[in-house]
PDB file of N, CA and C in Angstrom:
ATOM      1  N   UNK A   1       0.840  -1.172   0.000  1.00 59.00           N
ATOM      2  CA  UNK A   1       0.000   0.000   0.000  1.00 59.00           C
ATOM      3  C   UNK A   1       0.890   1.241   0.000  1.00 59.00           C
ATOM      4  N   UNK A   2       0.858   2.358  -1.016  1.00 60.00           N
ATOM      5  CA  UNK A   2       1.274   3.095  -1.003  1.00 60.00           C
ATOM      6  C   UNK A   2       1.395   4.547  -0.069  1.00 60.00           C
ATOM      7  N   UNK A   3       2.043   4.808   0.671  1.00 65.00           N
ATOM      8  CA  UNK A   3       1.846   5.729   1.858  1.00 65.00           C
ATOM      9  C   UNK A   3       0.711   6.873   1.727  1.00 65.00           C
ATOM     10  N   UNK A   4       0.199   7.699   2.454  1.00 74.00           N
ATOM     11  CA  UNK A   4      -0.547   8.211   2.756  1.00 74.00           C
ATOM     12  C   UNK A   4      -0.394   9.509   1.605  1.00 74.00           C
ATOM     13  N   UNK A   5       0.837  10.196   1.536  1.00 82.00           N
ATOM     14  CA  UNK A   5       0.769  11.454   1.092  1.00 82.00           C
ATOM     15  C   UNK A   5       1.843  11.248  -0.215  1.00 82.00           C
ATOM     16  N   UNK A   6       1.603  10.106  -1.097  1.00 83.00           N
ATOM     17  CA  UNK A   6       2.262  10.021  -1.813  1.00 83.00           C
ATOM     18  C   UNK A   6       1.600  10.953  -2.975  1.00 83.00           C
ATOM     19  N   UNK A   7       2.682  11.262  -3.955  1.00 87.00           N
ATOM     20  CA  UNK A   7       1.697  11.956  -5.482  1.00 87.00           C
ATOM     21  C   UNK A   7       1.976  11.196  -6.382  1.00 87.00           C
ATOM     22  N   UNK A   8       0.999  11.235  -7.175  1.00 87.00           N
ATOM     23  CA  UNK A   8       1.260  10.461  -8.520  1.00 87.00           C
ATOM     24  C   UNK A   8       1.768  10.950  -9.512  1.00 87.00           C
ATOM     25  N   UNK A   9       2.394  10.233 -10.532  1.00 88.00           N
ATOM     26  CA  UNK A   9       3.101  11.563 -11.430  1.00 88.00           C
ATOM     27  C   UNK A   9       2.202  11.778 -12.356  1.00 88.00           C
ATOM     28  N   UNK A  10       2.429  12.784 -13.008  1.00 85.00           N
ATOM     29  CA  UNK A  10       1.767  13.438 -13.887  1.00 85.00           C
ATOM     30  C   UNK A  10       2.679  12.845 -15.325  1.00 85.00           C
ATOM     31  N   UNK A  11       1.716  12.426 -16.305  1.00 82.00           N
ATOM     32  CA  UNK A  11       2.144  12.149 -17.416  1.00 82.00           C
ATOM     33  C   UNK A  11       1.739  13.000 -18.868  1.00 82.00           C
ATOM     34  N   UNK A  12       0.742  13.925 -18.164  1.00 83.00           N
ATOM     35  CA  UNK A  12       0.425  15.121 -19.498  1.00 83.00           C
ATOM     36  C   UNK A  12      -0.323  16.163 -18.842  1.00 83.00           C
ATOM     37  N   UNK A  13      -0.142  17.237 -19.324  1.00 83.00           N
ATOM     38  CA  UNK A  13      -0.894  18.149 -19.213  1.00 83.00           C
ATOM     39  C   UNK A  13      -0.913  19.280 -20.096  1.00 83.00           C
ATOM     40  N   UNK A  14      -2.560  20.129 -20.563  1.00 83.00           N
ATOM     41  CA  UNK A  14      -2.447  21.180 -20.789  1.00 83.00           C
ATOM     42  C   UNK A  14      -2.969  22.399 -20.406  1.00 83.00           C
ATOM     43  N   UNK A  15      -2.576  23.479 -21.567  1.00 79.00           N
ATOM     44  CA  UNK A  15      -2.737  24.641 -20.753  1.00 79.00           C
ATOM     45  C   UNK A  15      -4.415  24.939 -19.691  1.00 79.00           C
ATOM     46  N   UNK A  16      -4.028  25.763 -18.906  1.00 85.00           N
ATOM     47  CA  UNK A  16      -5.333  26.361 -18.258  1.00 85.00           C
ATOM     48  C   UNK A  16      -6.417  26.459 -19.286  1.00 85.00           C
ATOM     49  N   UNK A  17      -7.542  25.914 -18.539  1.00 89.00           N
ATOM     50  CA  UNK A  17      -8.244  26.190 -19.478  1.00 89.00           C
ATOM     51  C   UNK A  17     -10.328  26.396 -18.789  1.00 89.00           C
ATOM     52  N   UNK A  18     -11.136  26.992 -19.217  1.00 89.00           N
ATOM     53  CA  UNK A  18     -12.415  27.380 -18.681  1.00 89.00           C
ATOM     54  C   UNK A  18     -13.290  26.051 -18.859  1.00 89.00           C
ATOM     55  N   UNK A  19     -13.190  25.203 -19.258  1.00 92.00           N
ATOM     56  CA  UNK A  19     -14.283  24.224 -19.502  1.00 92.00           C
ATOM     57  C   UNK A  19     -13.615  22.667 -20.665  1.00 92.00           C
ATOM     58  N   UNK A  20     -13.922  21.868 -20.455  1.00 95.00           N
ATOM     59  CA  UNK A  20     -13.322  20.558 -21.281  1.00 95.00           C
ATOM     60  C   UNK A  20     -14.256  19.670 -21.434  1.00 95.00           C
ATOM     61  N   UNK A  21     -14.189  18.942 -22.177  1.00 97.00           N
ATOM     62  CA  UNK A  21     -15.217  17.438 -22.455  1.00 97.00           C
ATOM     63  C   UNK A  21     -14.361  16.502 -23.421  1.00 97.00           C
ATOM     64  N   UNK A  22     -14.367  15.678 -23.366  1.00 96.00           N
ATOM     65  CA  UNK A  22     -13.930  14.397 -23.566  1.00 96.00           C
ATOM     66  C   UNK A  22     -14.486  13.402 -24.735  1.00 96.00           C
ATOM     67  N   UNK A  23     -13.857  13.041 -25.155  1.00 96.00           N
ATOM     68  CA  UNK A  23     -15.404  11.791 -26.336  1.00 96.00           C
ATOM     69  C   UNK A  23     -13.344  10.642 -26.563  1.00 96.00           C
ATOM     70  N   UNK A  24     -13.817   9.849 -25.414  1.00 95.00           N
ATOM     71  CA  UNK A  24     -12.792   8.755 -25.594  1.00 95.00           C
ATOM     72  C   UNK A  24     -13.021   7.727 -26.134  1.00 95.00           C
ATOM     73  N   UNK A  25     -13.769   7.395 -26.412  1.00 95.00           N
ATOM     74  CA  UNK A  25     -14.465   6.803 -27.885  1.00 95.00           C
ATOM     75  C   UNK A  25     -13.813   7.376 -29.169  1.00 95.00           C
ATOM     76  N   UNK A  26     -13.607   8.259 -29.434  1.00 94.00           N
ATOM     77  CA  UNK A  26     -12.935   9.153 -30.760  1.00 94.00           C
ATOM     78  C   UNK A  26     -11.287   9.427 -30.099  1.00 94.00           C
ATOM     79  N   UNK A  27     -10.997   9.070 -28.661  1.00 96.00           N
ATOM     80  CA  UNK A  27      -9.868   8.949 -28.502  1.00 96.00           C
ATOM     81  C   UNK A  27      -9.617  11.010 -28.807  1.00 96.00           C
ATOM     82  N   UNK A  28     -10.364  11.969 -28.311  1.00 96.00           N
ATOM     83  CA  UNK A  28     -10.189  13.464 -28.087  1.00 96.00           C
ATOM     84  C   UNK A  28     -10.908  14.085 -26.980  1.00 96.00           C
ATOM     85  N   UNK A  29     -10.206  14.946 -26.627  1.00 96.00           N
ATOM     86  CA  UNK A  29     -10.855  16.002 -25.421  1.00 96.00           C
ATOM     87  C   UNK A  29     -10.246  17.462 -26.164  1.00 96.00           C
ATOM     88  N   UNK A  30     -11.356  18.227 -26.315  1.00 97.00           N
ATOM     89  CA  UNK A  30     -11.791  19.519 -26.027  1.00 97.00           C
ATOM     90  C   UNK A  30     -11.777  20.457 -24.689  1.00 97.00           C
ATOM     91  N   UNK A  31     -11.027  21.215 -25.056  1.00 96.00           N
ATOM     92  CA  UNK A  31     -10.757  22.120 -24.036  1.00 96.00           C
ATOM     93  C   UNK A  31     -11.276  23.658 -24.782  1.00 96.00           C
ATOM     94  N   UNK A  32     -11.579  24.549 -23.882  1.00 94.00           N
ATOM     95  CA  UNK A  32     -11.710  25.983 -24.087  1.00 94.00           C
ATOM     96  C   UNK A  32     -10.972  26.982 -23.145  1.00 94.00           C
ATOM     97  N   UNK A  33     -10.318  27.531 -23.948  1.00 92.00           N
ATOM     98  CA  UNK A  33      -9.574  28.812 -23.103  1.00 92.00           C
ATOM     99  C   UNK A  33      -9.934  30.180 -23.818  1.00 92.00           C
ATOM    100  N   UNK A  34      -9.364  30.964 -22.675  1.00 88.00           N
ATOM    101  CA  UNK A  34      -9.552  32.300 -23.161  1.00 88.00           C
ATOM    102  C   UNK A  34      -8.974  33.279 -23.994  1.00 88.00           C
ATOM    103  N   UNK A  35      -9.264  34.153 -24.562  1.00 89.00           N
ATOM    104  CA  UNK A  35      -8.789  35.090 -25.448  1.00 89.00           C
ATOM    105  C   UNK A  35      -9.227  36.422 -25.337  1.00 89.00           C
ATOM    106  N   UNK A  36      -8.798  37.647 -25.635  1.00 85.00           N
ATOM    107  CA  UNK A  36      -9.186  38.872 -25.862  1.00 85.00           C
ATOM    108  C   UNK A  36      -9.581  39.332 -27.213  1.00 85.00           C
ATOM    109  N   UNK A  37     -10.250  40.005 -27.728  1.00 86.00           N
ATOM    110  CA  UNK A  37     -10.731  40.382 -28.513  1.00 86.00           C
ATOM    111  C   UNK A  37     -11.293  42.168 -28.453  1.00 86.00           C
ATOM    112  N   UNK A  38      -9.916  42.811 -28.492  1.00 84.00           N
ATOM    113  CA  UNK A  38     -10.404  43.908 -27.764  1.00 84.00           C
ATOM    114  C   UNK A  38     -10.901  44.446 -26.263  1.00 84.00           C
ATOM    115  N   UNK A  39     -11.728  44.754 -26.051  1.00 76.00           N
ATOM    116  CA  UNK A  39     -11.911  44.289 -24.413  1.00 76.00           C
ATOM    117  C   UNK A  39     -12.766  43.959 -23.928  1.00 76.00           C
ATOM    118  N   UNK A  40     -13.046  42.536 -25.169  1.00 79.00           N
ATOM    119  CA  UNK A  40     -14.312  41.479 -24.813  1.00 79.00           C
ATOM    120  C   UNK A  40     -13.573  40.257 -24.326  1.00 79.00           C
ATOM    121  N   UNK A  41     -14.017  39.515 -24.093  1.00 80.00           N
ATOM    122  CA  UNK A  41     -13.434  37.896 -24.021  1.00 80.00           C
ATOM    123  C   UNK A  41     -14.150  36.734 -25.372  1.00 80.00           C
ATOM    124  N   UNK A  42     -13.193  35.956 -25.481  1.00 88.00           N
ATOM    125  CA  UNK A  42     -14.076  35.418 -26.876  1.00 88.00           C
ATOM    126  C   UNK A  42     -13.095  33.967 -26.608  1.00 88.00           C
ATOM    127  N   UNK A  43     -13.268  32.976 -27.227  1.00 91.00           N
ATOM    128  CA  UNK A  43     -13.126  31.726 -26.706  1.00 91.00           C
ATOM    129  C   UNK A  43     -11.922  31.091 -28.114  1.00 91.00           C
ATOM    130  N   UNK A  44     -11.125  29.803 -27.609  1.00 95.00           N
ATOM    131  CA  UNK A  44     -10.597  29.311 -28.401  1.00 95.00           C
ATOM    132  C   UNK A  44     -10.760  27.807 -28.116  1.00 95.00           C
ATOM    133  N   UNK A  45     -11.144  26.626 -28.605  1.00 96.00           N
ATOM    134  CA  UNK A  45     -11.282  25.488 -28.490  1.00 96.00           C
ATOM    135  C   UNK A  45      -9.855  24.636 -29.137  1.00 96.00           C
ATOM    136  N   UNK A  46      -9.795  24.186 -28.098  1.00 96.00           N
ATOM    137  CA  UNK A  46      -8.148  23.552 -28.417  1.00 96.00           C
ATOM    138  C   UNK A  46      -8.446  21.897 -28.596  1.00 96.00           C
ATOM    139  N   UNK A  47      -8.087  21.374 -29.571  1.00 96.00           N
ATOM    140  CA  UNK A  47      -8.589  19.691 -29.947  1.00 96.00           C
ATOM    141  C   UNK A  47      -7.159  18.980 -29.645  1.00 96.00           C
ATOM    142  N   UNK A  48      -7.451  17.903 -28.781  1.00 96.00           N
ATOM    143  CA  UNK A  48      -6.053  17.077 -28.296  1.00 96.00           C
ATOM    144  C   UNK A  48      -6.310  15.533 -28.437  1.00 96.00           C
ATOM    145  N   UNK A  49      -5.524  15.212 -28.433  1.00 95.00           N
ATOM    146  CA  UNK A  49      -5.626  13.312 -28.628  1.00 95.00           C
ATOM    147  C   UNK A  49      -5.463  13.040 -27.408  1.00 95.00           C
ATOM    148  N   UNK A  50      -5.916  12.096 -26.813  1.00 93.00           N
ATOM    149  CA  UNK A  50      -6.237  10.727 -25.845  1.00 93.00           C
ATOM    150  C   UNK A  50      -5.323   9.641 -26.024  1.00 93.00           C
ATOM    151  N   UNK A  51      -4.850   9.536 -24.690  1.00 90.00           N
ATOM    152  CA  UNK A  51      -4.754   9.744 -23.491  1.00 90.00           C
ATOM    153  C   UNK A  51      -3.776  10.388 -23.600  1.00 90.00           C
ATOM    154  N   UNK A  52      -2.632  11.149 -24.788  1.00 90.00           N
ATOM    155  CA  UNK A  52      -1.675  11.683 -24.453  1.00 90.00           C
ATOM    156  C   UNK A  52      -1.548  13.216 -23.839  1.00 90.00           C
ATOM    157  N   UNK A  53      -2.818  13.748 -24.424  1.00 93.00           N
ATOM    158  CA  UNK A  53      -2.933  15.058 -25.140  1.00 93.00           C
ATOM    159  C   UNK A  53      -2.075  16.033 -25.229  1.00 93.00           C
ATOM    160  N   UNK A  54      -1.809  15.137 -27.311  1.00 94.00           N
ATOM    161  CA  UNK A  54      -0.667  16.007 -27.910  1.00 94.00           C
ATOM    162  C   UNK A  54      -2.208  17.027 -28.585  1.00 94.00           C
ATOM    163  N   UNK A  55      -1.761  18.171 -28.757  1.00 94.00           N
ATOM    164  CA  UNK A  55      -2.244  19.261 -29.661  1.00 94.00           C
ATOM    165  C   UNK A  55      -2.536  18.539 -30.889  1.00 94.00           C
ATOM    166  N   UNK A  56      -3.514  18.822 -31.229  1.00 95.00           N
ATOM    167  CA  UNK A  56      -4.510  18.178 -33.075  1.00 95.00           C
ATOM    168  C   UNK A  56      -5.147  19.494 -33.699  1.00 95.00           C
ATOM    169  N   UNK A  57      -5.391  20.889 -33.057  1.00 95.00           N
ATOM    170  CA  UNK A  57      -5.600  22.255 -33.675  1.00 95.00           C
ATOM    171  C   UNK A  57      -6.449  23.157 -32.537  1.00 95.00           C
ATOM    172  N   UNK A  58      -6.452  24.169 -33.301  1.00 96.00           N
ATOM    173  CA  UNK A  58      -7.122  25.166 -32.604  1.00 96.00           C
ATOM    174  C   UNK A  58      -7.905  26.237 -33.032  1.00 96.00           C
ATOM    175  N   UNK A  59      -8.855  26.178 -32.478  1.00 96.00           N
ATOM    176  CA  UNK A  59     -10.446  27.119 -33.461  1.00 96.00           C
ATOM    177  C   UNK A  59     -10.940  28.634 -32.545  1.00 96.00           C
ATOM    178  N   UNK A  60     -10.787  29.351 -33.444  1.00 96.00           N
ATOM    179  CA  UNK A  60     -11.450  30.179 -32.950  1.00 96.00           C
ATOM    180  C   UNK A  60     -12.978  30.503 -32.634  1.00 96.00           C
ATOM    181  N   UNK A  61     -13.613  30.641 -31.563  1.00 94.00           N
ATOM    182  CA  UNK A  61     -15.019  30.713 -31.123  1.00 94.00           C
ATOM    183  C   UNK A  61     -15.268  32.075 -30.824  1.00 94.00           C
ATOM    184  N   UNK A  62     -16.581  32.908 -31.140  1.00 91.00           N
ATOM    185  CA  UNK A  62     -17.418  33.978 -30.960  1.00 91.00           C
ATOM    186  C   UNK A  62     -17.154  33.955 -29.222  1.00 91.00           C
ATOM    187  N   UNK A  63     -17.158  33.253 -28.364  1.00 89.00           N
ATOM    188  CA  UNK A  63     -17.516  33.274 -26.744  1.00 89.00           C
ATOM    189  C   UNK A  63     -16.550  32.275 -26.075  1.00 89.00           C
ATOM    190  N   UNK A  64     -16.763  32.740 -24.530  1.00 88.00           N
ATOM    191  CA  UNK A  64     -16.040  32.072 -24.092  1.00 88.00           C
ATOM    192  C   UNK A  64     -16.983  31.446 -23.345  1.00 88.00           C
ATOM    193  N   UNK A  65     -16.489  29.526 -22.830  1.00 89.00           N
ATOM    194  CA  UNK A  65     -17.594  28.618 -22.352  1.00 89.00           C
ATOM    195  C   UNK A  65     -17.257  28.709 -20.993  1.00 89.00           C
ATOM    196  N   UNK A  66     -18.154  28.449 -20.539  1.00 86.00           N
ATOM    197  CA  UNK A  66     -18.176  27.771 -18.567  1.00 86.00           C
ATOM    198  C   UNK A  66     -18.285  26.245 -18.448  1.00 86.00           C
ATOM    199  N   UNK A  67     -18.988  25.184 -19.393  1.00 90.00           N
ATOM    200  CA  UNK A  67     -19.303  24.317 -19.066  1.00 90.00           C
ATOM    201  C   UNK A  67     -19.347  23.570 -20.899  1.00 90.00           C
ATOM    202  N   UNK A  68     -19.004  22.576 -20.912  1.00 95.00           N
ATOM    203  CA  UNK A  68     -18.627  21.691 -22.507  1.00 95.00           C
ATOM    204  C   UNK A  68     -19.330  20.290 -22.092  1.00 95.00           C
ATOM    205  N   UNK A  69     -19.864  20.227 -23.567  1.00 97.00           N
ATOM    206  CA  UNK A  69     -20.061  18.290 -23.071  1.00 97.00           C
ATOM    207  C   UNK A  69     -20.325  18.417 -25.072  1.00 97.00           C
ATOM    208  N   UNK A  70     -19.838  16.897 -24.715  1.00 97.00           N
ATOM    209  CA  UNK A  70     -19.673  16.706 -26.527  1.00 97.00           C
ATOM    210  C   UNK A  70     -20.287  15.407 -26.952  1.00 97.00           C
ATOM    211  N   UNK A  71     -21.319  15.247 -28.013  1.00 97.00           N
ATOM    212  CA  UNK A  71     -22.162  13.712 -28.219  1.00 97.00           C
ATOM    213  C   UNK A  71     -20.998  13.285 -29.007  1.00 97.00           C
ATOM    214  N   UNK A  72     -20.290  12.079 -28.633  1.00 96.00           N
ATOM    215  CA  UNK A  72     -19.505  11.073 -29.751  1.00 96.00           C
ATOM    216  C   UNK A  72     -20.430  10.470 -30.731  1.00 96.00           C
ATOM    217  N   UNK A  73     -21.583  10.344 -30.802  1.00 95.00           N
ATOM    218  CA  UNK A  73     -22.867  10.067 -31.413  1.00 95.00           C
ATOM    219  C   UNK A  73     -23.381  11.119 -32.816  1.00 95.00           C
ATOM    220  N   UNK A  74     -23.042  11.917 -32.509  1.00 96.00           N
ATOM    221  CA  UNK A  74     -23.635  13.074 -33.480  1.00 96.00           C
ATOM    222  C   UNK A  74     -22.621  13.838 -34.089  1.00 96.00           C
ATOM    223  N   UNK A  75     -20.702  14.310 -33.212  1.00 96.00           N
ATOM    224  CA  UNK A  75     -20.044  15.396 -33.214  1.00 96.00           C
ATOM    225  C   UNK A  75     -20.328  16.239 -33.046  1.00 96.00           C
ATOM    226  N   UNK A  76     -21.394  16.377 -31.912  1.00 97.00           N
ATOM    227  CA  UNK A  76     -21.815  18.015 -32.068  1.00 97.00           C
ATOM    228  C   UNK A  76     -21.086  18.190 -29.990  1.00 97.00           C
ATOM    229  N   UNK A  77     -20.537  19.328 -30.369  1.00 97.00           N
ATOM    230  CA  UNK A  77     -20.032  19.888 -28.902  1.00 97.00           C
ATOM    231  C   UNK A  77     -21.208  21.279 -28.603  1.00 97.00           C
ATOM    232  N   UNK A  78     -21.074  21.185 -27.111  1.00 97.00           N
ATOM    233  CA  UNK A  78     -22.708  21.844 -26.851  1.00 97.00           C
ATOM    234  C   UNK A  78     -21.439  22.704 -25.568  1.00 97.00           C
ATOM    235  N   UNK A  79     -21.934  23.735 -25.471  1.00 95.00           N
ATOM    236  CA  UNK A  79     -21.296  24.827 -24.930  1.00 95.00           C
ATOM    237  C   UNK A  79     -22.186  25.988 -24.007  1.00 95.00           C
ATOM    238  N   UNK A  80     -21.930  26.300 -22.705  1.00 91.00           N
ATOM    239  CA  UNK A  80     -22.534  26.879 -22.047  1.00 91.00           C
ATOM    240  C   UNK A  80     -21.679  28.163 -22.309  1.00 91.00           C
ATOM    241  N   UNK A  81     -21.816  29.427 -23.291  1.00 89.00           N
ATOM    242  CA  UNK A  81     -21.453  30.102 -23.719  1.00 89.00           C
ATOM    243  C   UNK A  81     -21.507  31.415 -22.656  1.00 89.00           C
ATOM    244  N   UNK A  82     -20.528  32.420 -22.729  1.00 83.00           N
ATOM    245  CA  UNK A  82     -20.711  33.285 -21.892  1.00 83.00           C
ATOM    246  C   UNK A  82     -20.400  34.559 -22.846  1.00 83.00           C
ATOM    247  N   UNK A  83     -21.756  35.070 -23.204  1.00 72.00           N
ATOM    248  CA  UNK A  83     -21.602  35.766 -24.159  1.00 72.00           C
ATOM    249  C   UNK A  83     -21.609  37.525 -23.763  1.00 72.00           C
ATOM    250  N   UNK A  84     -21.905  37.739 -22.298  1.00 67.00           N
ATOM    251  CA  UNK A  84     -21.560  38.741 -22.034  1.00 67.00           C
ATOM    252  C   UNK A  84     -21.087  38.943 -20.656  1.00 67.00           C
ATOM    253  N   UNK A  85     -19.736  38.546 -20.584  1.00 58.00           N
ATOM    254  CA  UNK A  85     -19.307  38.257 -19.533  1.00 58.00           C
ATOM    255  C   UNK A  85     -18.608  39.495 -18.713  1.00 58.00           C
ATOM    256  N   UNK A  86     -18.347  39.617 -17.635  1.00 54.00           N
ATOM    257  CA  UNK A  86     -18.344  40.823 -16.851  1.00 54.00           C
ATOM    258  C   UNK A  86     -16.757  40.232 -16.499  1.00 54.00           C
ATOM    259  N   UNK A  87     -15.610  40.493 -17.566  1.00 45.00           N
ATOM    260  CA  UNK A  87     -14.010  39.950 -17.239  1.00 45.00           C
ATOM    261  C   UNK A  87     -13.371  40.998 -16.822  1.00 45.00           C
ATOM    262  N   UNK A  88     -12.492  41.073 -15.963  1.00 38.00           N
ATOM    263  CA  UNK A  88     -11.437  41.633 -15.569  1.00 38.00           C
ATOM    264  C   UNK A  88     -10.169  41.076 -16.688  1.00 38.00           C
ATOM    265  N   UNK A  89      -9.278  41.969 -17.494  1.00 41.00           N
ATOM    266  CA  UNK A  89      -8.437  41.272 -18.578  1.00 41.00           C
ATOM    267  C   UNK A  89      -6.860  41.923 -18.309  1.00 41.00           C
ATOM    268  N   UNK A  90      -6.095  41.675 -17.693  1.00 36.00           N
ATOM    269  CA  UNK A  90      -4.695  42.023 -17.567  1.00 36.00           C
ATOM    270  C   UNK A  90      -3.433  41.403 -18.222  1.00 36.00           C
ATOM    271  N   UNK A  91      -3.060  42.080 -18.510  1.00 39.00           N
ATOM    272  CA  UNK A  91      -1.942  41.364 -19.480  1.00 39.00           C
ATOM    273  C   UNK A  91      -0.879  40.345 -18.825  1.00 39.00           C
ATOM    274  N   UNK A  92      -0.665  40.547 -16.996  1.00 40.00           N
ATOM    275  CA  UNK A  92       0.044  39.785 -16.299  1.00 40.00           C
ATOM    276  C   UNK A  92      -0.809  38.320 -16.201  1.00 40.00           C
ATOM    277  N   UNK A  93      -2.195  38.711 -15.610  1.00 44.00           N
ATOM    278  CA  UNK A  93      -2.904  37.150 -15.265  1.00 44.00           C
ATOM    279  C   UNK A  93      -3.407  36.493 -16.304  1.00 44.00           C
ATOM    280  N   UNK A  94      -3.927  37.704 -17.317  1.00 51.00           N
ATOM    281  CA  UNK A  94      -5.082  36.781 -18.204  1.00 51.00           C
ATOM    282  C   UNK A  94      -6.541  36.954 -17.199  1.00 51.00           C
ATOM    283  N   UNK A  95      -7.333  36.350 -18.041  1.00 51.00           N
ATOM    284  CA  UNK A  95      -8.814  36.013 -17.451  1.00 51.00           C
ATOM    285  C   UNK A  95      -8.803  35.732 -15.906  1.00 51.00           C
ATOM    286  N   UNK A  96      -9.544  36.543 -15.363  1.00 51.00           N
ATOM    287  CA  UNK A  96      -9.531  36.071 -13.792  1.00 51.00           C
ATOM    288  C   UNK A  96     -11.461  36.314 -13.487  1.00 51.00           C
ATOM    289  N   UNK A  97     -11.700  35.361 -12.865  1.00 52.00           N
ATOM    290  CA  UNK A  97     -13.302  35.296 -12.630  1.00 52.00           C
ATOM    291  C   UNK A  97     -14.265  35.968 -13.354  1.00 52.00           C
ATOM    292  N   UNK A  98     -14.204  35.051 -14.711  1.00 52.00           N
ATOM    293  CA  UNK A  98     -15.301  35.343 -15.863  1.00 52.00           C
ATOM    294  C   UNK A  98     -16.582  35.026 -14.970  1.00 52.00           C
ATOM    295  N   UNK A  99     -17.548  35.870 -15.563  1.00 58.00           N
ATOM    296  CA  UNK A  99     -18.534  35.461 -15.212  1.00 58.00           C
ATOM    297  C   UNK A  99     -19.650  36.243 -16.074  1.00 58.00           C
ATOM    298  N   UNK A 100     -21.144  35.339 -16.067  1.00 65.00           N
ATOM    299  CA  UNK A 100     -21.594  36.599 -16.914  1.00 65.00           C
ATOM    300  C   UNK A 100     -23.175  35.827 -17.326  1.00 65.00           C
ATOM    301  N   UNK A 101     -24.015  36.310 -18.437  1.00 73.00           N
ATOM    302  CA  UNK A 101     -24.886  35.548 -18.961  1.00 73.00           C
ATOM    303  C   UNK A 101     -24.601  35.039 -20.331  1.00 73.00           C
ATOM    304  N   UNK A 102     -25.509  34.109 -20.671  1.00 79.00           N
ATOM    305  CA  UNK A 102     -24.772  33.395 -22.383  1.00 79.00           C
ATOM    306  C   UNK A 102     -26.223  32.783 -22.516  1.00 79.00           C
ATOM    307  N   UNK A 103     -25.442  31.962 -23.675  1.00 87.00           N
ATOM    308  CA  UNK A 103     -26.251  31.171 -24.634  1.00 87.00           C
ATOM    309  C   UNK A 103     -26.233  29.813 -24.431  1.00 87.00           C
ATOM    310  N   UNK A 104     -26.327  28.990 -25.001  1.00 92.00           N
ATOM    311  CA  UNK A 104     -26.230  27.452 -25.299  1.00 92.00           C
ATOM    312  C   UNK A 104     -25.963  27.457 -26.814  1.00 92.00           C
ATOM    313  N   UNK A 105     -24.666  26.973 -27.231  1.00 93.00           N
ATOM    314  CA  UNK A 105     -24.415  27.514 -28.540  1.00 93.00           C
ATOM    315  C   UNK A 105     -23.468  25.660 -28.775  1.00 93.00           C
ATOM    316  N   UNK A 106     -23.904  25.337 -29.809  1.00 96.00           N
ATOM    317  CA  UNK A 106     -24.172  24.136 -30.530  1.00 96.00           C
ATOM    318  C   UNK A 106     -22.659  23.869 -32.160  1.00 96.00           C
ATOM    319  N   UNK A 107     -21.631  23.127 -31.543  1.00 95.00           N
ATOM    320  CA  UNK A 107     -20.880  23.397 -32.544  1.00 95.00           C
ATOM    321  C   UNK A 107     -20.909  22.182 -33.519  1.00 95.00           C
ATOM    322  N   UNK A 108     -20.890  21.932 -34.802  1.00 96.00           N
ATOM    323  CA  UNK A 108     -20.667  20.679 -35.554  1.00 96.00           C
ATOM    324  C   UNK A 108     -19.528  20.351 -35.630  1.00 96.00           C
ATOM    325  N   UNK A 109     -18.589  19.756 -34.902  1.00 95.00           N
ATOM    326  CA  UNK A 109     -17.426  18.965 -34.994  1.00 95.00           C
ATOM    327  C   UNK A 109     -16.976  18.116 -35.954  1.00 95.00           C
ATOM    328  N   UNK A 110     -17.823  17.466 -36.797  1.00 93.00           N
ATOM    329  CA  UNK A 110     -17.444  16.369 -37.812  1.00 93.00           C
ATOM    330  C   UNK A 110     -17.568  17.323 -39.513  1.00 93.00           C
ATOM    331  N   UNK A 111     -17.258  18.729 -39.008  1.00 88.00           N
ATOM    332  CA  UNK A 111     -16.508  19.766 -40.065  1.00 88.00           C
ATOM    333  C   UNK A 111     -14.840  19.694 -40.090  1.00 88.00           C
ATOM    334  N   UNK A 112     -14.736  19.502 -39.041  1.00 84.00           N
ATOM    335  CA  UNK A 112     -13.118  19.888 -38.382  1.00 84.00           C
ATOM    336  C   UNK A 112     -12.462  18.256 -38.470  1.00 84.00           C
TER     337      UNK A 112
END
């Protein structure tokens, strides 16, 4: 049995990011991070392979998400969009406690 306060190692990771979903079935996870767009916030969806997650591309999105879930069934990624979000934007931190109201905004994945 391994001691109490042991850590496990870490074998991948990426950047910070506002929201992720998974479809390991297709062997990808989706992540969303943030971006500026002037002095709005606007979203970038980053596509990675399973279980390594090496980088596979990166899309630019109208918004930035709070919450992702993706049908392996359909390709469609479903996004709790934050389309007018109340951000604080500094060039040292980046995004710090988005928050705001949105949409439910519906992406077709089996374009990409």
């Amino acid at each position: 049995m391994p001691p109490a306060m042991a850590v496990p190692k870490v074998v991948a990771r990426i950047e910070p990011h506002w929201a992720i979903a998974f479809a390991p079935g297709k062997g990808e996870a989706f992540a969303i991070v943030g971006r500026a767009v002037g002095n709005k916030a606007a979203g970038v969806l980053q596509r990675y392979s399973l279980p390594d997650f090496k980088p596979k591309g990166s899309y630019l999105l109208p918004n930035l998400a709070s919450k992702a879930a993706f049908d392996e069934a359909s390709g469609m990624l479903y996004l709790a969009a934050l389309s007018k979000p109340e951000t604080l934007f500094t060039q040292r931190l980046g995004f710090d406690r988005a928050y705001g109201e949105g949409s439910l905004q519906v992406f077709d994945l089996n374009q990409i």
